[in-house]
Short mmCIF file of C-alpha atoms in Angstrom, two decimals:
data_model
loop_
_atom_site.label_atom_id
_atom_site.label_comp_id
_atom_site.label_asym_id
_atom_site.label_seq_id
_atom_site.Cartn_x
_atom_site.Cartn_y
_atom_site.Cartn_z
CA MET A 1112 -124.84 23.38 -44.20
CA THR A 1113 -127.64 23.00 -41.69
CA THR A 1114 -127.33 21.94 -38.09
CA SER A 1115 -129.75 21.42 -35.22
CA LEU A 1116 -127.07 21.84 -32.57
CA ILE A 1117 -127.75 25.48 -31.64
CA ALA A 1118 -128.87 24.94 -28.05
CA PRO A 1119 -126.53 23.17 -25.60
CA PRO A 1120 -126.99 19.49 -26.49
CA THR A 1121 -127.47 16.67 -24.03
CA ASP A 1122 -126.10 13.18 -24.64
CA ALA A 1123 -129.64 12.06 -25.43
CA GLU A 1124 -130.03 14.80 -28.03
CA LEU A 1125 -126.69 13.95 -29.59
CA ASP A 1126 -127.62 10.27 -29.73
CA ALA A 1127 -130.93 11.11 -31.37
CA THR A 1128 -129.18 13.26 -33.97
CA PHE A 1129 -126.27 10.99 -34.80
CA GLY A 1130 -127.43 7.48 -33.85
CA PRO A 1131 -129.40 6.89 -37.07
CA LEU A 1132 -126.46 8.25 -39.08
CA TYR A 1133 -124.03 5.85 -37.39
CA ALA A 1134 -126.42 2.98 -38.16
CA ARG A 1135 -126.46 3.99 -41.82
CA ILE A 1136 -122.66 4.19 -41.90
CA ALA A 1137 -122.37 0.77 -40.22
CA GLU A 1138 -124.62 -0.81 -42.84
CA GLY A 1139 -122.08 -0.11 -45.56
CA ALA A 1140 -118.90 -0.80 -43.57
CA VAL A 1141 -118.36 -4.40 -44.66
CA ALA A 1142 -119.01 -3.60 -48.33
CA ARG A 1143 -116.58 -0.66 -48.21
CA GLU A 1144 -113.98 -2.93 -46.63
CA ARG A 1145 -114.54 -5.65 -49.23
CA ASP A 1146 -114.50 -3.31 -52.23
CA ARG A 1147 -111.93 -0.84 -50.86
CA GLU A 1148 -114.39 1.96 -51.36
CA LEU A 1149 -113.24 5.15 -49.67
CA ALA A 1150 -115.71 6.67 -47.19
CA HIS A 1151 -116.51 9.86 -49.11
CA GLU A 1152 -120.27 9.49 -48.64
CA PRO A 1153 -120.17 8.82 -44.86
CA ILE A 1154 -117.89 11.81 -44.30
CA ALA A 1155 -120.16 14.01 -46.40
CA LEU A 1156 -123.12 12.90 -44.30
CA LEU A 1157 -121.22 13.63 -41.08
CA LYS A 1158 -120.33 17.13 -42.31
CA GLU A 1159 -123.94 17.83 -43.22
CA ALA A 1160 -125.14 16.67 -39.81
CA GLY A 1161 -122.62 18.88 -37.98
CA PHE A 1162 -120.40 16.12 -36.59
CA THR A 1163 -117.17 17.67 -37.87
CA ALA A 1164 -118.05 20.92 -36.06
CA LEU A 1165 -119.16 19.45 -32.73
CA ARG A 1166 -116.31 21.12 -30.81
CA VAL A 1167 -116.78 24.50 -32.48
CA PRO A 1168 -118.29 26.93 -29.93
CA ARG A 1169 -122.03 27.45 -30.25
CA GLU A 1170 -121.65 31.18 -30.80
CA LEU A 1171 -119.73 30.37 -33.99
CA GLY A 1172 -122.37 27.94 -35.20
CA GLY A 1173 -120.93 24.67 -33.90
CA GLY A 1174 -122.09 22.06 -31.45
CA GLY A 1175 -120.30 23.39 -28.38
CA VAL A 1176 -120.02 19.94 -26.83
CA THR A 1177 -117.65 18.97 -24.03
CA LEU A 1178 -114.70 16.74 -24.79
CA ARG A 1179 -116.36 13.92 -22.87
CA GLN A 1180 -119.45 14.26 -25.07
CA PHE A 1181 -117.34 14.45 -28.21
CA PHE A 1182 -115.30 11.33 -27.45
CA ARG A 1183 -118.47 9.48 -26.50
CA GLN A 1184 -119.76 10.22 -30.00
CA LEU A 1185 -116.39 9.38 -31.56
CA ILE A 1186 -116.51 5.91 -29.96
CA ALA A 1187 -120.00 5.38 -31.38
CA LEU A 1188 -118.81 6.45 -34.82
CA ALA A 1189 -115.83 4.09 -34.55
CA ALA A 1190 -118.22 1.26 -33.75
CA ALA A 1191 -119.93 2.02 -37.06
CA ASP A 1192 -116.68 2.28 -39.05
CA SER A 1193 -113.34 2.69 -37.28
CA ASN A 1194 -111.70 4.11 -40.41
CA ILE A 1195 -113.62 7.36 -40.14
CA PRO A 1196 -112.49 8.69 -36.73
CA GLN A 1197 -108.90 8.03 -37.74
CA ALA A 1198 -109.42 9.79 -41.07
CA LEU A 1199 -110.75 12.81 -39.11
CA ARG A 1200 -108.03 12.64 -36.46
CA VAL A 1201 -106.05 15.69 -37.54
CA HIS A 1202 -109.25 17.54 -38.46
CA VAL A 1203 -110.59 17.36 -34.92
CA ASN A 1204 -107.20 18.36 -33.50
CA PHE A 1205 -107.09 21.33 -35.92
CA VAL A 1206 -110.52 22.38 -34.66
CA GLU A 1207 -109.22 22.18 -31.10
CA ASP A 1208 -106.15 24.26 -31.98
CA GLN A 1209 -108.28 27.00 -33.53
CA ARG A 1210 -110.70 26.86 -30.64
CA LEU A 1211 -107.81 27.38 -28.20
CA ALA A 1212 -106.22 30.11 -30.29
CA ASN A 1213 -109.11 32.45 -29.47
CA THR A 1214 -108.14 34.72 -32.36
CA THR A 1215 -110.06 36.34 -35.18
CA ALA A 1216 -108.23 34.17 -37.72
CA GLY A 1217 -108.88 31.03 -35.66
CA ASP A 1218 -112.57 31.84 -35.39
CA GLU A 1219 -112.74 32.29 -39.17
CA TRP A 1220 -111.38 28.79 -39.62
CA LEU A 1221 -113.91 27.49 -37.11
CA ARG A 1222 -116.69 29.09 -39.15
CA ALA A 1223 -115.23 27.44 -42.24
CA VAL A 1224 -115.45 24.09 -40.42
CA VAL A 1225 -119.11 24.78 -39.63
CA ASP A 1226 -119.59 25.43 -43.36
CA GLY A 1227 -118.10 22.02 -44.16
CA THR A 1228 -114.33 22.42 -44.42
CA VAL A 1229 -112.42 19.26 -43.50
CA VAL A 1230 -108.70 19.24 -42.74
CA GLY A 1231 -106.31 16.37 -43.50
CA ASN A 1232 -102.62 16.06 -42.75
CA ALA A 1233 -99.22 15.65 -44.34
CA ILE A 1234 -96.76 15.28 -41.49
CA THR A 1235 -94.82 12.01 -41.70
CA GLU A 1236 -91.93 11.70 -44.15
CA PRO A 1237 -90.15 8.66 -45.61
CA GLY A 1238 -86.51 7.77 -44.99
CA ALA A 1239 -84.86 10.14 -42.55
CA GLY A 1240 -88.32 11.29 -41.54
CA SER A 1241 -88.51 14.17 -39.11
CA VAL A 1242 -86.04 13.10 -36.43
CA GLY A 1243 -83.50 15.65 -37.60
CA GLY A 1244 -86.00 18.09 -39.10
CA TYR A 1245 -88.37 18.03 -42.06
CA ALA A 1246 -87.11 17.69 -45.63
CA THR A 1247 -90.35 19.24 -46.87
CA ALA A 1248 -89.40 22.88 -47.29
CA LEU A 1249 -91.34 26.13 -47.11
CA THR A 1250 -89.37 28.92 -48.79
CA LYS A 1251 -90.08 32.62 -49.06
CA ASP A 1252 -91.46 33.44 -52.50
CA SER A 1253 -92.56 37.05 -52.11
CA ALA A 1254 -93.52 39.57 -49.48
CA ASP A 1255 -96.86 37.86 -49.01
CA GLY A 1256 -96.27 34.22 -49.87
CA TYR A 1257 -94.22 31.02 -49.86
CA ARG A 1258 -93.55 27.94 -51.98
CA LEU A 1259 -93.87 24.42 -50.60
CA ASN A 1260 -91.92 21.40 -51.86
CA GLY A 1261 -91.67 17.88 -50.44
CA THR A 1262 -93.11 14.39 -50.16
CA LYS A 1263 -95.15 12.99 -47.28
CA PHE A 1264 -96.64 9.59 -46.57
CA TYR A 1265 -99.24 8.32 -44.08
CA SER A 1266 -101.23 11.45 -44.98
CA THR A 1267 -104.27 10.26 -43.08
CA GLY A 1268 -107.59 11.71 -44.20
CA THR A 1269 -106.13 13.89 -46.93
CA LEU A 1270 -108.13 12.33 -49.77
CA TYR A 1271 -111.26 13.43 -47.89
CA ALA A 1272 -109.95 16.91 -47.08
CA ASP A 1273 -110.42 20.45 -48.34
CA GLN A 1274 -107.31 21.71 -46.54
CA ILE A 1275 -104.09 19.90 -45.64
CA LEU A 1276 -102.09 20.66 -42.51
CA VAL A 1277 -98.46 20.25 -43.58
CA ALA A 1278 -95.41 20.02 -41.31
CA ALA A 1279 -92.46 21.71 -43.01
CA ASP A 1280 -89.08 23.32 -42.48
CA LEU A 1281 -88.79 27.10 -42.72
CA ASP A 1282 -85.21 28.28 -42.33
CA GLY A 1283 -84.40 25.52 -39.85
CA GLU A 1284 -87.62 25.83 -37.83
CA ARG A 1285 -90.49 23.33 -37.72
CA VAL A 1286 -93.68 25.04 -38.87
CA GLY A 1287 -97.25 24.11 -39.66
CA VAL A 1288 -98.82 25.42 -42.84
CA LEU A 1289 -102.32 25.01 -44.23
CA VAL A 1290 -102.53 24.15 -47.93
CA ASP A 1291 -105.56 24.00 -50.21
CA ALA A 1292 -105.99 20.30 -51.02
CA HIS A 1293 -106.86 21.14 -54.62
CA ALA A 1294 -104.11 23.68 -55.24
CA GLU A 1295 -101.86 23.38 -58.28
CA GLY A 1296 -98.84 21.23 -57.47
CA VAL A 1297 -100.61 19.05 -54.86
CA GLU A 1298 -100.68 15.35 -55.76
CA LYS A 1299 -102.61 12.92 -53.53
CA VAL A 1300 -102.07 9.19 -54.00
CA ASP A 1301 -104.23 6.42 -52.51
CA ASP A 1302 -101.36 4.01 -51.85
CA TRP A 1303 -101.83 3.14 -48.17
CA ASN A 1304 -101.04 -0.59 -48.02
CA GLY A 1305 -101.73 -1.56 -44.41
CA PHE A 1306 -103.69 -4.74 -43.68
CA GLY A 1307 -106.07 -2.79 -41.45
CA GLN A 1308 -107.74 0.63 -41.43
CA ARG A 1309 -107.65 0.40 -45.21
CA LEU A 1310 -110.01 3.30 -45.85
CA THR A 1311 -108.34 6.06 -43.83
CA ALA A 1312 -106.90 7.63 -47.01
CA SER A 1313 -103.43 7.44 -45.47
CA GLY A 1314 -101.50 7.66 -48.72
CA THR A 1315 -98.65 9.69 -50.18
CA THR A 1316 -98.92 13.43 -50.78
CA VAL A 1317 -96.46 15.28 -53.02
CA PHE A 1318 -96.08 19.07 -53.01
CA THR A 1319 -94.36 20.57 -56.03
CA ASP A 1320 -93.79 24.32 -55.95
CA VAL A 1321 -97.17 24.90 -54.29
CA ALA A 1322 -98.02 28.56 -53.72
CA VAL A 1323 -98.89 29.23 -50.07
CA PRO A 1324 -100.22 32.63 -48.90
CA ALA A 1325 -98.49 34.12 -45.87
CA ASP A 1326 -101.65 33.92 -43.76
CA ARG A 1327 -101.59 30.10 -44.06
CA LEU A 1328 -98.47 29.87 -41.89
CA LEU A 1329 -99.86 28.66 -38.54
CA GLY A 1330 -96.77 28.82 -36.35
CA ALA A 1331 -94.74 26.05 -34.74
CA GLY A 1332 -95.19 22.68 -36.43
CA TYR A 1333 -95.58 19.16 -35.09
CA GLY A 1334 -92.44 17.92 -33.36
CA ALA A 1335 -91.44 21.31 -31.99
CA PRO A 1336 -89.93 20.93 -28.49
CA GLY A 1337 -92.00 21.35 -25.35
CA ALA A 1338 -95.09 19.94 -23.70
CA THR A 1339 -98.31 20.02 -25.70
CA TYR A 1340 -101.86 18.87 -25.13
CA ALA A 1341 -101.99 17.60 -28.73
CA THR A 1342 -100.11 14.36 -28.07
CA SER A 1343 -102.66 13.10 -25.57
CA TYR A 1344 -105.54 14.40 -27.72
CA LEU A 1345 -104.35 12.66 -30.88
CA GLN A 1346 -103.65 9.48 -28.94
CA LEU A 1347 -107.13 9.57 -27.47
CA VAL A 1348 -108.67 9.64 -30.96
CA GLN A 1349 -106.88 6.35 -31.68
CA LEU A 1350 -108.08 4.89 -28.39
CA ALA A 1351 -111.65 5.93 -29.19
CA GLY A 1352 -111.23 3.97 -32.41
CA LEU A 1353 -110.13 0.92 -30.45
CA ALA A 1354 -113.03 1.25 -28.03
CA GLY A 1355 -115.44 1.45 -30.96
CA ILE A 1356 -113.88 -1.63 -32.56
CA ALA A 1357 -114.39 -3.56 -29.32
CA GLN A 1358 -118.05 -2.57 -29.27
CA ARG A 1359 -118.63 -3.52 -32.91
CA ALA A 1360 -116.80 -6.83 -32.40
CA THR A 1361 -119.08 -7.57 -29.45
CA ASP A 1362 -122.24 -6.66 -31.37
CA ASP A 1363 -121.22 -8.67 -34.44
CA THR A 1364 -120.34 -11.72 -32.37
CA VAL A 1365 -123.59 -11.56 -30.39
CA ALA A 1366 -125.59 -11.37 -33.62
CA TRP A 1367 -123.67 -14.30 -35.12
CA VAL A 1368 -124.21 -16.52 -32.07
CA GLN A 1369 -127.90 -15.62 -31.75
CA ALA A 1370 -128.55 -16.72 -35.32
CA ARG A 1371 -126.53 -19.92 -35.00
CA THR A 1372 -128.33 -23.30 -34.97
CA ARG A 1373 -125.31 -25.56 -35.42
CA THR A 1374 -123.32 -26.70 -32.41
CA PHE A 1375 -120.99 -29.56 -31.45
CA SER A 1376 -121.76 -33.09 -30.30
CA HIS A 1377 -119.84 -32.52 -27.09
CA ALA A 1378 -121.13 -29.00 -26.40
CA ALA A 1379 -122.95 -28.13 -23.17
CA ALA A 1380 -126.14 -27.00 -24.92
CA ASP A 1381 -128.19 -27.60 -28.05
CA LEU A 1382 -127.78 -23.99 -29.12
CA GLN A 1383 -124.57 -22.03 -28.82
CA ARG A 1384 -126.33 -19.06 -27.25
CA HIS A 1385 -127.23 -21.36 -24.34
CA ASP A 1386 -123.71 -22.75 -24.00
CA PRO A 1387 -122.09 -21.37 -20.80
CA LEU A 1388 -118.65 -21.34 -22.44
CA VAL A 1389 -119.92 -19.22 -25.33
CA GLN A 1390 -121.76 -16.98 -22.89
CA GLN A 1391 -118.47 -16.49 -21.05
CA VAL A 1392 -116.74 -15.33 -24.23
CA ILE A 1393 -119.53 -12.84 -24.92
CA GLY A 1394 -119.33 -11.56 -21.37
CA ARG A 1395 -115.60 -10.96 -21.71
CA LEU A 1396 -116.03 -9.19 -25.02
CA SER A 1397 -118.66 -6.90 -23.55
CA SER A 1398 -116.48 -6.16 -20.52
CA ALA A 1399 -113.52 -5.27 -22.75
CA ALA A 1400 -115.67 -2.86 -24.76
CA TRP A 1401 -117.05 -1.25 -21.60
CA ALA A 1402 -113.61 -0.88 -19.97
CA ALA A 1403 -112.08 0.55 -23.15
CA LYS A 1404 -114.86 3.13 -23.41
CA GLN A 1405 -114.58 4.16 -19.77
CA SER A 1406 -110.81 4.56 -20.11
CA VAL A 1407 -111.27 6.91 -23.07
CA LEU A 1408 -113.90 8.95 -21.26
CA ALA A 1409 -111.72 9.20 -18.15
CA VAL A 1410 -108.89 10.73 -20.19
CA ALA A 1411 -111.40 13.02 -21.94
CA ASP A 1412 -112.42 14.33 -18.51
CA VAL A 1413 -108.80 15.26 -17.75
CA LEU A 1414 -108.47 16.96 -21.15
CA ASP A 1415 -111.75 18.81 -20.57
CA ARG A 1416 -110.20 20.41 -17.50
CA ALA A 1417 -106.89 21.05 -19.24
CA LEU A 1418 -108.60 22.87 -22.14
CA ALA A 1419 -111.40 24.62 -20.26
CA ASP A 1420 -112.40 28.20 -21.14
CA ARG A 1421 -110.77 27.96 -24.60
CA ARG A 1422 -107.24 28.01 -23.21
CA VAL A 1423 -104.56 25.49 -22.33
CA HIS A 1424 -104.06 25.06 -18.60
CA GLU A 1425 -100.37 24.18 -18.76
CA ASP A 1426 -100.28 22.69 -15.26
CA LEU A 1427 -102.76 19.98 -16.34
CA VAL A 1428 -101.03 19.00 -19.60
CA PRO A 1429 -98.65 16.47 -17.92
CA GLU A 1430 -101.63 14.86 -16.16
CA ALA A 1431 -103.46 14.50 -19.47
CA GLU A 1432 -100.39 13.04 -21.17
CA LEU A 1433 -99.87 10.46 -18.44
CA ALA A 1434 -103.57 9.58 -18.38
CA ALA A 1435 -103.53 8.98 -22.14
CA ALA A 1436 -100.37 6.87 -21.83
CA HIS A 1437 -101.89 4.71 -19.10
CA ALA A 1438 -105.10 4.30 -21.09
CA GLN A 1439 -103.15 3.36 -24.22
CA LEU A 1440 -101.30 0.56 -22.47
CA ALA A 1441 -104.52 -0.83 -20.98
CA VAL A 1442 -106.89 -0.40 -23.94
CA ILE A 1443 -104.60 -1.94 -26.56
CA ASP A 1444 -104.24 -5.19 -24.63
CA LEU A 1445 -107.97 -5.37 -23.90
CA VAL A 1446 -109.08 -4.84 -27.47
CA LEU A 1447 -106.48 -6.99 -29.21
CA LYS A 1448 -107.36 -9.92 -26.95
CA ALA A 1449 -111.09 -9.39 -27.41
CA THR A 1450 -110.88 -9.22 -31.20
CA SER A 1451 -108.93 -12.47 -31.23
CA ASP A 1452 -111.00 -14.31 -28.62
CA LEU A 1453 -114.29 -13.65 -30.43
CA PHE A 1454 -113.47 -16.55 -32.80
CA GLU A 1455 -113.75 -19.01 -29.88
CA VAL A 1456 -117.55 -18.94 -30.15
CA GLY A 1457 -117.65 -20.84 -33.45
CA GLY A 1458 -116.02 -23.37 -35.71
CA ALA A 1459 -114.69 -22.91 -39.22
CA SER A 1460 -117.77 -21.00 -40.39
CA ILE A 1461 -116.92 -17.98 -38.24
CA VAL A 1462 -113.84 -17.31 -40.37
CA ASP A 1463 -115.88 -17.05 -43.57
CA ALA A 1464 -114.36 -14.13 -45.47
CA ASP A 1465 -117.80 -12.70 -46.26
CA LEU A 1466 -118.32 -11.98 -42.55
CA ARG A 1467 -115.13 -9.91 -42.40
CA LEU A 1468 -114.91 -10.50 -38.65
CA ASP A 1469 -111.13 -10.51 -39.05
CA ARG A 1470 -111.31 -6.80 -39.84
CA HIS A 1471 -111.81 -6.05 -36.17
CA TRP A 1472 -108.45 -7.53 -35.17
CA ARG A 1473 -106.71 -6.11 -38.27
CA ASN A 1474 -108.09 -2.64 -37.61
CA ALA A 1475 -107.25 -2.81 -33.90
CA ARG A 1476 -103.75 -4.07 -34.58
CA THR A 1477 -103.18 -1.25 -37.08
CA LEU A 1478 -104.43 1.44 -34.70
CA ALA A 1479 -102.32 -0.03 -31.88
CA VAL A 1480 -99.02 0.46 -33.70
CA HIS A 1481 -99.47 4.23 -33.71
CA ASN A 1482 -97.20 5.66 -31.01
CA PRO A 1483 -95.75 2.20 -30.23
CA ALA A 1484 -96.91 0.85 -26.89
CA ILE A 1485 -93.51 -0.57 -25.94
CA GLN A 1486 -91.98 2.90 -26.22
CA LYS A 1487 -94.86 4.44 -24.27
CA ALA A 1488 -94.54 1.84 -21.49
CA ARG A 1489 -90.81 2.55 -21.21
CA ALA A 1490 -91.46 6.30 -21.06
CA VAL A 1491 -94.00 5.86 -18.26
CA GLY A 1492 -91.58 3.66 -16.36
CA ASP A 1493 -88.79 6.21 -16.77
CA LEU A 1494 -91.11 8.94 -15.50
CA LEU A 1495 -92.08 6.99 -12.40
CA LEU A 1496 -88.58 5.70 -11.62
CA ASN A 1497 -86.45 8.67 -12.59
CA GLY A 1498 -88.73 11.67 -13.01
CA ALA A 1499 -88.03 11.87 -16.75
CA ASP A 1500 -90.38 13.92 -18.91
CA LEU A 1501 -92.79 12.12 -21.22
CA PRO A 1502 -91.81 12.58 -24.90
CA TYR A 1503 -94.92 14.48 -26.04
CA ALA A 1504 -94.67 15.27 -29.79
CA TRP A 1505 -91.97 12.79 -30.74
CA ASN A 1506 -90.69 12.27 -34.28
CA ALA A 1507 -90.22 9.18 -36.47
CA GLY A 1508 -87.42 8.49 -38.92
CA SER A 1509 -83.84 7.30 -39.25
CA ARG A 1510 -81.39 8.38 -36.55
CA THR A 1511 -78.40 7.57 -38.75
CA GLU A 1512 -76.66 10.15 -40.89
CA ASN A 1513 -76.57 8.12 -44.11
CA VAL A 1514 -80.06 7.32 -45.32
CA ARG A 1515 -80.84 5.82 -48.71
#
């Protein structure tokens, strides 16, 4: 892999490197949506350009960018195709984990990322889920290895991945383990059936007696108790996706109105682009996109401080978590309204299926259900009223004992 990001990059340099690539990815976004064509080519292009290694330190061959710079680029990528940042969500968090580990093994994985390795995930489980612990089991097989068995769904990004980060149970403890995506006994199924974010490769993954070397055991797995920076980081990736959707919705609507020659007999102008009511809608769309972006970057600034010098500053983790929670509750409402209101600029022709303008609302709505906003709002209220801790890495699944 080649990269031009050896010297400390500026925002202008990053834009010059990745802007044309985002434009190329955007050109194929509607066709991929229409044909349900997974984004293998865009992700390959991003790897080649060094995007997937932007947070790897420069001395290890990566981009060495700040979190603010990274999330600025992630928003721009989401504006091109919002499926892709979500598909890379666990990958970028894995990179951050290895960056913060500051170990020889972690640095080796960072070099592997520079060489093109992409990491997917297999965390969420059906039925009882992970509320009481993971059913997916890692068992000792020999002095230097384990066997992995279990079924996961919502395995976002795994069909694009070289390695899969799996949450499993090891003798009653939640652990994370890294599995070769092409190992014998790994079955990946493209059965994600959501009405939005259709190309995130969020399908089922089945592990049947998969051999796992001892050095692939990474330590405590997702859902382990205690505060963690990862909850706010992973949430911020989703919010960057929403901010990008708002920008693309604005751009698409502007382009549609500018090309429009039809109007209404009772409209205020001969052309819709001169109609003050249409102009008002465009202004609101643009404002929503701007506010969503600034919210994401504000949280990124807090995380930059919390993760400075390749270590977690524990005293800043609660601030980052609360900042991400506040941003989530604001950004979701902004973007869902904007992606619905855009249809006010036109008549029946704006809902033509070939335009796929509905994808913006569908994608935003799908992103917004991750870490449900009603539960986050309640948690923030409980914090402010009663001093309760935020939930951090919460788990999903049945809380009843008898699950079918």
